[in-house]
Coordinates of C-alpha atoms in Angstrom, one line a residue:
M1 CA 63.6 180.3 215.3
T2 CA 66.5 177.7 215.1
R3 CA 67.8 179.5 212.0
R4 CA 67.6 182.9 213.6
I5 CA 69.3 181.8 216.8
L6 CA 72.1 180.0 214.8
L7 CA 72.6 182.9 212.4
S8 CA 72.8 185.5 215.3
H9 CA 75.3 183.2 217.1
L10 CA 77.4 182.7 214.0
S11 CA 77.3 186.4 213.1
L12 CA 78.7 187.3 216.6
I13 CA 81.4 184.6 216.4
L14 CA 82.4 185.7 212.8
F15 CA 82.6 189.3 213.9
V16 CA 84.9 188.3 216.8
L17 CA 87.1 186.1 214.5
L18 CA 87.4 188.9 212.0
A19 CA 88.2 191.4 214.7
L20 CA 91.0 189.2 216.0
E21 CA 92.4 187.4 213.0
V22 CA 92.5 190.3 210.5
P23 CA 94.5 192.7 212.7
F24 CA 96.8 189.8 213.8
G25 CA 97.4 188.8 210.1
H26 CA 98.3 192.4 209.2
F27 CA 100.5 192.8 212.2
Y28 CA 102.3 189.5 211.5
A29 CA 102.9 190.5 207.8
R30 CA 104.4 193.9 208.8
S31 CA 106.5 192.4 211.6
E32 CA 107.9 189.7 209.3
L33 CA 108.8 192.2 206.6
S34 CA 110.3 194.5 209.2
R35 CA 112.4 191.7 210.7
F36 CA 113.5 190.5 207.3
S37 CA 114.5 194.1 206.3
H38 CA 116.4 194.7 209.5
A39 CA 118.3 191.4 209.1
A40 CA 119.1 192.2 205.5
Q41 CA 120.4 195.6 206.5
Q42 CA 122.6 194.2 209.3
G43 CA 124.0 191.6 206.9
A44 CA 124.8 194.2 204.3
M45 CA 126.5 196.4 206.8
T46 CA 128.7 193.5 208.0
L47 CA 129.6 192.7 204.4
A48 CA 130.3 196.4 203.7
G49 CA 132.7 196.5 206.6
V50 CA 134.6 193.4 205.3
C51 CA 134.8 194.9 201.8
E52 CA 136.1 198.1 203.2
E53 CA 138.8 196.2 205.1
K54 CA 139.8 194.3 201.9
M55 CA 140.1 197.5 199.9
E56 CA 142.2 199.2 202.6
R57 CA 144.6 196.2 202.5
G58 CA 144.7 196.3 198.7
V59 CA 143.1 192.8 198.1
V60 CA 140.3 194.0 195.8
G61 CA 140.5 190.7 193.9
D62 CA 138.9 188.9 196.9
L63 CA 135.7 190.9 196.6
P64 CA 134.0 188.7 193.9
E65 CA 134.5 185.5 195.9
L66 CA 133.4 187.2 199.1
A67 CA 130.2 188.5 197.4
R68 CA 129.4 185.1 195.9
A69 CA 129.8 183.4 199.3
Y70 CA 127.6 185.9 200.9
G71 CA 125.0 185.6 198.1
R72 CA 124.9 181.8 198.4
R73 CA 124.5 182.0 202.1
T74 CA 121.7 184.5 202.1
D75 CA 120.2 183.7 198.7
S76 CA 120.6 187.2 197.5
R77 CA 122.3 189.2 194.7
V78 CA 125.3 191.3 195.8
V79 CA 126.7 194.3 194.1
V80 CA 129.8 196.1 195.3
T81 CA 130.9 199.5 194.0
D82 CA 133.9 201.8 194.8
H83 CA 133.7 205.3 196.1
R84 CA 132.6 206.6 192.7
G85 CA 129.8 204.2 192.2
V86 CA 131.6 202.0 189.7
V87 CA 130.8 198.3 189.9
L88 CA 133.6 196.2 191.3
T89 CA 131.6 192.9 191.3
D90 CA 128.0 191.7 190.7
T91 CA 127.0 188.1 191.7
S92 CA 124.3 188.0 189.0
S93 CA 126.4 189.7 186.2
L94 CA 123.4 192.0 185.5
A95 CA 125.7 195.0 186.1
P96 CA 129.1 194.4 184.4
V97 CA 132.3 195.4 186.2
G98 CA 133.1 199.0 185.4
E99 CA 129.5 200.2 185.0
D100 CA 128.8 203.5 186.7
L101 CA 125.8 203.2 189.1
S102 CA 126.3 206.5 190.8
T103 CA 123.2 208.0 189.2
E104 CA 120.9 205.4 190.8
P105 CA 119.1 206.9 193.9
D106 CA 120.1 204.2 196.4
I107 CA 123.7 204.2 195.3
S108 CA 123.9 208.0 195.3
T109 CA 122.4 208.1 198.8
A110 CA 124.8 205.5 200.1
L111 CA 127.8 207.3 198.6
H112 CA 126.8 210.2 200.9
G113 CA 127.0 208.0 203.9
H114 CA 123.3 207.0 204.4
P115 CA 122.0 203.5 204.2
V116 CA 118.8 202.9 202.1
V117 CA 116.2 200.0 202.3
T118 CA 113.6 200.0 199.5
G119 CA 111.2 197.6 198.0
R120 CA 110.6 197.4 194.2
S121 CA 108.1 195.5 192.1
A122 CA 109.8 193.3 189.5
P123 CA 107.3 191.2 187.5
S124 CA 110.2 189.8 185.4
A125 CA 111.8 188.5 188.6
G126 CA 108.7 186.7 189.7
G127 CA 107.6 189.2 192.5
D128 CA 108.7 192.0 194.7
L129 CA 112.4 192.7 195.5
L130 CA 114.0 194.2 198.6
F131 CA 117.0 196.5 198.0
T132 CA 119.4 197.1 200.9
T133 CA 122.2 199.6 200.0
V134 CA 124.7 200.6 202.7
P135 CA 128.0 202.6 202.7
G136 CA 131.3 200.8 203.5
G137 CA 132.5 203.2 206.1
S138 CA 131.6 206.2 208.3
D139 CA 134.3 208.5 207.0
A140 CA 133.6 211.6 205.0
V141 CA 134.7 209.7 201.9
V142 CA 132.9 206.4 201.5
P143 CA 135.4 203.8 200.1
C144 CA 132.7 201.4 198.9
V145 CA 129.0 200.7 198.6
V146 CA 127.3 197.3 199.1
R147 CA 123.9 196.6 197.6
T148 CA 122.0 193.3 198.4
V149 CA 118.9 192.4 196.6
Y150 CA 116.5 189.8 198.1
A151 CA 113.4 188.2 196.4
L152 CA 110.4 188.6 198.7
G153 CA 108.6 185.7 197.1
P154 CA 109.5 183.2 199.9
L155 CA 108.5 185.7 202.6
E156 CA 105.2 186.5 200.9
A157 CA 104.6 182.7 200.5
K158 CA 105.2 182.3 204.3
I159 CA 102.8 185.2 205.0
R160 CA 100.1 183.7 202.7
A161 CA 100.5 180.4 204.4
T162 CA 100.0 182.1 207.7
W163 CA 96.8 183.8 206.3
L164 CA 95.7 180.4 205.1
A165 CA 96.3 178.9 208.5
L166 CA 94.3 181.6 210.1
G167 CA 91.5 181.0 207.6
F168 CA 91.5 177.2 208.5
V169 CA 91.4 178.1 212.2
G170 CA 88.5 180.4 211.6
V171 CA 86.6 177.8 209.6
G172 CA 87.3 175.2 212.3
V173 CA 86.1 177.6 215.0
L174 CA 82.9 178.4 213.0
T175 CA 82.2 174.8 212.4
A176 CA 82.6 173.9 216.1
V177 CA 80.5 176.9 217.1
S178 CA 77.9 176.0 214.5
L179 CA 77.5 172.5 216.0
I180 CA 77.4 173.9 219.5
G181 CA 75.0 176.7 218.4
F182 CA 72.8 174.2 216.6
A183 CA 72.6 172.0 219.6
L184 CA 71.8 175.0 221.8
A185 CA 69.2 176.3 219.4
R186 CA 67.5 172.9 219.2
S187 CA 67.4 172.6 222.9
I188 CA 65.6 176.0 223.0
T189 CA 63.3 175.6 220.0
R190 CA 62.3 171.9 220.5
P191 CA 60.2 172.8 223.6
V192 CA 58.8 175.8 221.8
R193 CA 57.7 173.7 218.9
A194 CA 56.2 171.2 221.2
L195 CA 54.2 174.0 222.9
E196 CA 53.1 175.2 219.4
L197 CA 51.9 171.7 218.5
A198 CA 50.1 171.3 221.8
T199 CA 48.5 174.7 221.3
A200 CA 47.2 173.7 217.9
Q201 CA 45.9 170.5 219.3
L202 CA 44.2 172.4 222.1
A203 CA 42.5 174.6 219.6
D204 CA 41.2 171.4 217.9
G205 CA 39.7 170.3 221.3
R206 CA 42.1 167.7 222.6
I207 CA 45.8 167.4 223.3
T208 CA 47.3 164.1 222.2
D209 CA 51.0 165.1 222.5
P210 CA 51.5 167.2 225.6
P211 CA 54.8 169.1 225.8
A212 CA 57.6 167.4 227.7
T213 CA 58.5 169.1 231.0
D214 CA 62.0 167.6 231.3
H215 CA 63.7 169.2 228.2
G216 CA 65.0 172.6 227.5
P217 CA 65.9 175.6 229.7
P218 CA 64.3 175.8 233.2
E219 CA 62.1 178.7 232.1
L220 CA 60.7 176.6 229.2
R221 CA 60.2 173.6 231.4
R222 CA 58.2 175.7 233.9
L223 CA 56.2 177.1 231.0
A224 CA 55.5 173.6 229.6
A225 CA 54.4 172.4 233.0
S226 CA 52.1 175.5 233.5
F227 CA 50.7 175.0 230.0
T228 CA 50.0 171.3 230.5
A229 CA 48.2 172.1 233.8
T230 CA 46.1 174.8 232.1
A231 CA 45.3 172.7 229.1
T232 CA 44.3 169.8 231.3
R233 CA 42.0 172.0 233.2
L234 CA 40.5 173.4 230.0
Q235 CA 40.0 170.0 228.6
H236 CA 38.2 168.9 231.7
L237 CA 36.0 172.0 231.6
L238 CA 35.2 171.4 227.9
Q239 CA 34.4 167.8 228.6
E240 CA 32.2 168.8 231.5
Q241 CA 30.4 171.4 229.3
Q242 CA 29.9 168.9 226.5
A243 CA 28.6 166.3 228.9
F244 CA 26.3 168.9 230.4
A245 CA 25.0 169.8 226.9
S246 CA 24.4 166.1 226.1
D247 CA 22.6 165.6 229.4
V248 CA 20.4 168.6 228.9
S249 CA 19.6 167.4 225.4
H250 CA 18.4 164.0 226.7
Q251 CA 16.9 165.2 230.1
L252 CA 14.9 168.1 228.8
R253 CA 13.5 166.5 225.7
T254 CA 11.4 163.9 227.6
P255 CA 9.9 166.3 230.2
L256 CA 9.0 168.8 227.5
T257 CA 7.3 166.1 225.4
S258 CA 5.5 164.8 228.4
L259 CA 4.3 168.3 229.5
R260 CA 3.0 168.9 226.0
L261 CA 1.0 165.7 226.0
R262 CA -0.5 166.5 229.4
L263 CA -1.5 169.9 228.2
E264 CA -3.1 168.5 225.1
N265 CA -4.9 165.9 227.2
F266 CA -6.6 168.8 229.1
E267 CA -8.1 170.1 226.0
P268 CA -11.4 168.0 226.0
H269 CA -12.0 168.9 229.7
L270 CA -11.5 172.7 229.4
A271 CA -14.2 175.2 229.0
P272 CA -14.2 177.1 225.7
C273 CA -13.1 180.3 227.5
A274 CA -9.9 178.5 228.6
Q275 CA -9.0 177.3 225.1
D276 CA -7.1 180.4 224.2
S277 CA -4.9 180.1 227.3
L278 CA -4.1 176.5 226.5
D279 CA -3.1 177.4 222.9
K280 CA -0.8 180.1 224.3
A281 CA 0.7 177.6 226.8
L282 CA 1.3 175.1 224.0
G283 CA 2.9 177.9 221.9
E284 CA 5.3 178.9 224.7
L285 CA 6.1 175.2 225.3
E286 CA 7.0 174.8 221.6
R287 CA 9.1 178.0 221.7
L288 CA 10.9 176.6 224.8
G289 CA 11.7 173.4 222.9
R290 CA 13.1 175.4 220.0
M291 CA 15.1 177.5 222.4
V292 CA 16.6 174.4 224.0
Q293 CA 17.5 173.0 220.6
G294 CA 19.1 176.3 219.6
L295 CA 21.2 176.5 222.8
L296 CA 22.4 173.0 222.3
A297 CA 23.3 173.7 218.7
L298 CA 25.3 176.8 219.7
A299 CA 27.1 174.8 222.5
R300 CA 28.1 172.2 220.0
L301 CA 29.4 174.8 217.6
E302 CA 31.4 176.6 220.3
N303 CA 32.9 173.3 221.7
S304 CA 34.0 171.8 218.4
A305 CA 36.8 172.7 216.0
I306 CA 35.5 172.8 212.4
R307 CA 37.8 173.0 209.4
P308 CA 36.3 174.8 206.4
E309 CA 36.1 173.1 203.0
P310 CA 35.3 174.4 199.5
V311 CA 31.5 174.8 198.8
D312 CA 29.6 176.1 195.8
L313 CA 27.9 179.2 197.2
D314 CA 25.5 179.8 194.3
A315 CA 24.4 176.1 194.2
V316 CA 23.6 176.1 198.0
V317 CA 21.7 179.3 197.6
A318 CA 19.6 178.0 194.7
D319 CA 18.9 174.7 196.6
R320 CA 17.7 176.4 199.8
A321 CA 15.7 178.9 197.9
A322 CA 13.8 176.1 196.1
I323 CA 13.1 174.4 199.5
W324 CA 11.8 177.6 201.0
T325 CA 9.7 178.6 198.0
A326 CA 6.6 176.6 199.2
F327 CA 6.6 178.2 202.6
A328 CA 7.1 181.6 201.1
E329 CA 4.2 181.2 198.8
E330 CA 1.9 180.4 201.7
Q331 CA 2.8 183.9 203.1
R332 CA 2.5 185.4 199.6
V333 CA 6.2 186.4 199.6
G334 CA 8.5 185.8 196.6
I335 CA 12.1 184.6 196.7
V336 CA 14.4 186.0 194.0
V337 CA 17.9 184.5 193.4
S338 CA 20.4 186.6 191.5
G339 CA 24.1 187.3 191.1
A340 CA 27.2 185.5 190.1
T341 CA 27.5 181.8 189.4
A342 CA 30.2 179.2 189.9
V343 CA 31.4 180.9 193.0
R344 CA 33.3 178.6 195.4
V345 CA 34.0 179.7 199.0
W346 CA 35.4 178.3 202.1
A347 CA 32.7 177.1 204.6
A348 CA 32.4 174.7 207.5
P349 CA 30.6 171.5 206.5
G350 CA 26.8 172.1 206.5
A351 CA 27.3 175.6 207.8
L352 CA 26.2 177.4 204.6
E353 CA 22.9 175.7 204.5
Q354 CA 22.1 176.6 208.1
I355 CA 23.2 180.2 207.5
V356 CA 20.9 180.6 204.5
D357 CA 18.0 178.8 206.3
N358 CA 18.2 181.1 209.4
L359 CA 18.5 184.3 207.3
L360 CA 15.6 183.3 205.0
S361 CA 13.5 182.4 208.0
N362 CA 14.0 185.8 209.6
A363 CA 13.5 187.6 206.2
L364 CA 10.2 185.8 205.5
R365 CA 8.9 186.6 209.0
A366 CA 9.7 190.3 208.5
S367 CA 8.4 190.5 204.9
P368 CA 4.9 191.8 204.4
P369 CA 2.6 190.0 201.8
G370 CA 3.2 191.0 198.3
T371 CA 6.9 191.6 198.7
A372 CA 10.0 189.5 197.8
V373 CA 13.1 188.3 199.5
T374 CA 16.3 188.6 197.4
L375 CA 19.2 186.3 197.6
A376 CA 22.1 187.9 195.7
V377 CA 25.6 186.4 195.3
V378 CA 28.2 189.0 194.7
D379 CA 31.5 188.0 193.2
A380 CA 34.3 190.4 194.2
P381 CA 37.7 188.9 193.5
G382 CA 40.2 190.3 196.0
E383 CA 43.9 191.2 195.6
A384 CA 46.7 189.1 197.0
D385 CA 47.1 191.3 200.1
R386 CA 43.4 192.1 200.6
A387 CA 42.3 191.4 204.2
A388 CA 38.5 191.3 203.5
P389 CA 36.7 188.2 202.1
D390 CA 36.0 188.4 198.4
A391 CA 32.6 186.7 198.0
E392 CA 29.3 188.0 199.5
L393 CA 25.8 186.7 200.0
H394 CA 23.1 189.3 200.5
V395 CA 19.7 188.3 201.9
M396 CA 17.5 191.4 201.5
D397 CA 13.9 191.8 202.6
Q398 CA 11.4 194.6 202.2
G399 CA 10.2 194.6 205.8
P400 CA 10.4 197.4 208.4
G401 CA 14.2 197.0 208.8
M402 CA 16.2 197.9 211.9
T403 CA 17.7 201.0 213.4
E404 CA 21.5 201.2 213.9
A405 CA 21.2 200.4 217.6
E406 CA 19.0 197.4 216.8
R407 CA 21.4 196.1 214.3
C408 CA 24.2 196.4 216.9
R409 CA 22.2 194.2 219.3
A410 CA 20.7 191.8 216.7
F411 CA 23.5 189.2 217.3
D412 CA 23.0 189.0 221.0
R413 CA 21.5 185.8 222.3
F414 CA 17.8 185.9 223.1
W415 CA 17.5 189.5 221.8
R416 CA 14.5 190.4 219.7
A417 CA 13.4 193.7 218.2
A418 CA 10.8 195.7 220.1
G419 CA 7.3 195.1 218.7
A420 CA 8.3 191.8 217.0
D421 CA 5.1 189.9 216.3
H422 CA 6.7 186.4 215.8
D423 CA 7.7 183.7 218.3
G424 CA 11.4 183.6 217.5
T425 CA 13.9 182.5 220.1
G426 CA 16.6 185.1 219.5
L427 CA 19.2 182.4 218.7
G428 CA 19.0 182.4 214.9
L429 CA 21.4 185.3 214.2
P430 CA 23.9 184.3 217.0
M431 CA 24.0 180.9 215.3
V432 CA 24.6 182.5 211.9
R433 CA 27.4 184.6 213.3
Q434 CA 29.0 181.5 214.9
L435 CA 28.7 179.4 211.7
T436 CA 30.2 182.3 209.7
R437 CA 33.1 182.7 212.0
A438 CA 33.7 178.9 211.9
S439 CA 33.9 179.3 208.1
G440 CA 36.5 182.1 208.4
G441 CA 34.1 184.9 207.3
E442 CA 32.0 187.6 208.8
V443 CA 28.3 188.6 208.8
T444 CA 26.8 192.1 209.1
L445 CA 23.4 193.7 209.0
E446 CA 22.9 196.7 206.8
T447 CA 20.0 198.7 205.4
A448 CA 18.7 197.3 202.2
P449 CA 18.2 199.7 199.2
G450 CA 14.6 201.0 199.4
G451 CA 14.2 200.0 203.0
G452 CA 14.2 196.7 204.8
L453 CA 17.2 194.7 206.1
D454 CA 20.2 193.4 204.2
A455 CA 22.1 190.5 205.9
V456 CA 25.5 190.4 204.3
V457 CA 27.6 187.2 204.7
R458 CA 31.2 187.6 203.5
L459 CA 33.3 184.5 202.8
R460 CA 36.7 183.9 201.3
R461 CA 36.8 182.5 197.8
T462 CA 38.8 179.3 197.2
E463 CA 40.6 180.9 194.2
S464 CA 42.1 183.6 196.4
H465 CA 45.2 183.2 198.6
A466 CA 45.3 180.5 201.2
H467 CA 42.4 180.4 203.7
R468 CA 43.3 181.5 207.2
E469 CA 41.0 181.0 210.1
R470 CA 39.9 184.3 211.7
R471 CA 37.9 184.3 214.8
G472 CA 36.4 187.5 216.1
T473 CA 38.1 189.8 213.6
P474 CA 36.6 193.3 214.1
T475 CA 35.5 195.4 211.2
A476 CA 33.9 198.8 210.9
G477 CA 30.6 199.3 212.7
C478 CA 29.3 197.5 215.8
S479 CA 32.1 195.3 217.2
R480 CA 29.6 192.9 218.9
T481 CA 28.1 191.9 215.6
R482 CA 31.3 190.7 214.0

């Protein structure tokens, strides 16, 4: 932002300088040339009048000295001709006395009574020349013509010096404006950067460097004060929520354990007909305990900032499959691992193991005996500008599956499919979604080939472009499941 503000400020000042200095430089150059030409013409006309007077008095021999004196005084070359255009004197001796110049345009025009001021390029003379040719009288017959030739090199050097001075002035103004603009931009962007840092810290759960409320423009100071108040309130609420979750964890665990022991102590004193009710009560109590643990785990996930790290996807899948094999064999369900190897993805620490465990637990509960649960790792390298993750984990069962409406609600807390014959808490899939989001990925439920359910976990490969955290990014299908 500092660079953009400074560049926009300098661009405006540069435009103003160019709009002022360039026209001024051109106007100054034209006015200096015009002034010089007018002075040269006036001087030539004065000299022509003196020469005319000398010729009328018959003292033509004074013309060479008169021309040399004028040439020395004005640093110019002087040529004087008679009424026929024949050279009477030339201070530079380029045109010898007696040479006829009547055919040259400026001399011919002056012999007809009209003064001429022209510029000519003369590389051999070191630059441009200014020719001023005037008649020596106003009668019908012009007695003499005076031509003065000036080198424009000194005038052009003066004009170049003026342009250089204008350039130095412009650079000085730009330098001063740059310093002022940089200070102004820093005064604006420093509070913004402080707010950005505080926002990042708030996302991590705690602000260690709150933005200053006494720097920058009044609007940013008010914004910093408002942000600090809001962040302080949010921190307080988060701390209260974390404290509540911790208190619940400690306070509920003991009463639930005590209640279970009391119910188990009733067992020897109950009639056989009440045994079934006791078993159901103990089952509900166990389910309540698992529900409390699940809620606490979700609260900890939502209240903590987790940074993903590289994890071997296929290694984690193989390890969890080996652990669940014994339980699956008890239910006469197989576990098949397939797909790519050596696939590294971004995942929160410990999240991938919990994701696989929850999905495997659900798949085994839904799988009838004699079927198999498939864990497939799909390696799909993405392009540099690809928005979707580029590694997938499929957990497919051969159970009854879900309808589209059920898949849309499967990630809601405490939701269970109608007719479910297991004692789940309805928190496994919400926890999978939270863990996947914390890892920068997404999870969806799809129909498996041949029936059943296919839980697809998409994660970003570490070999792809830099990981960027995405929370709640919607994709096609049911927005609540993403």
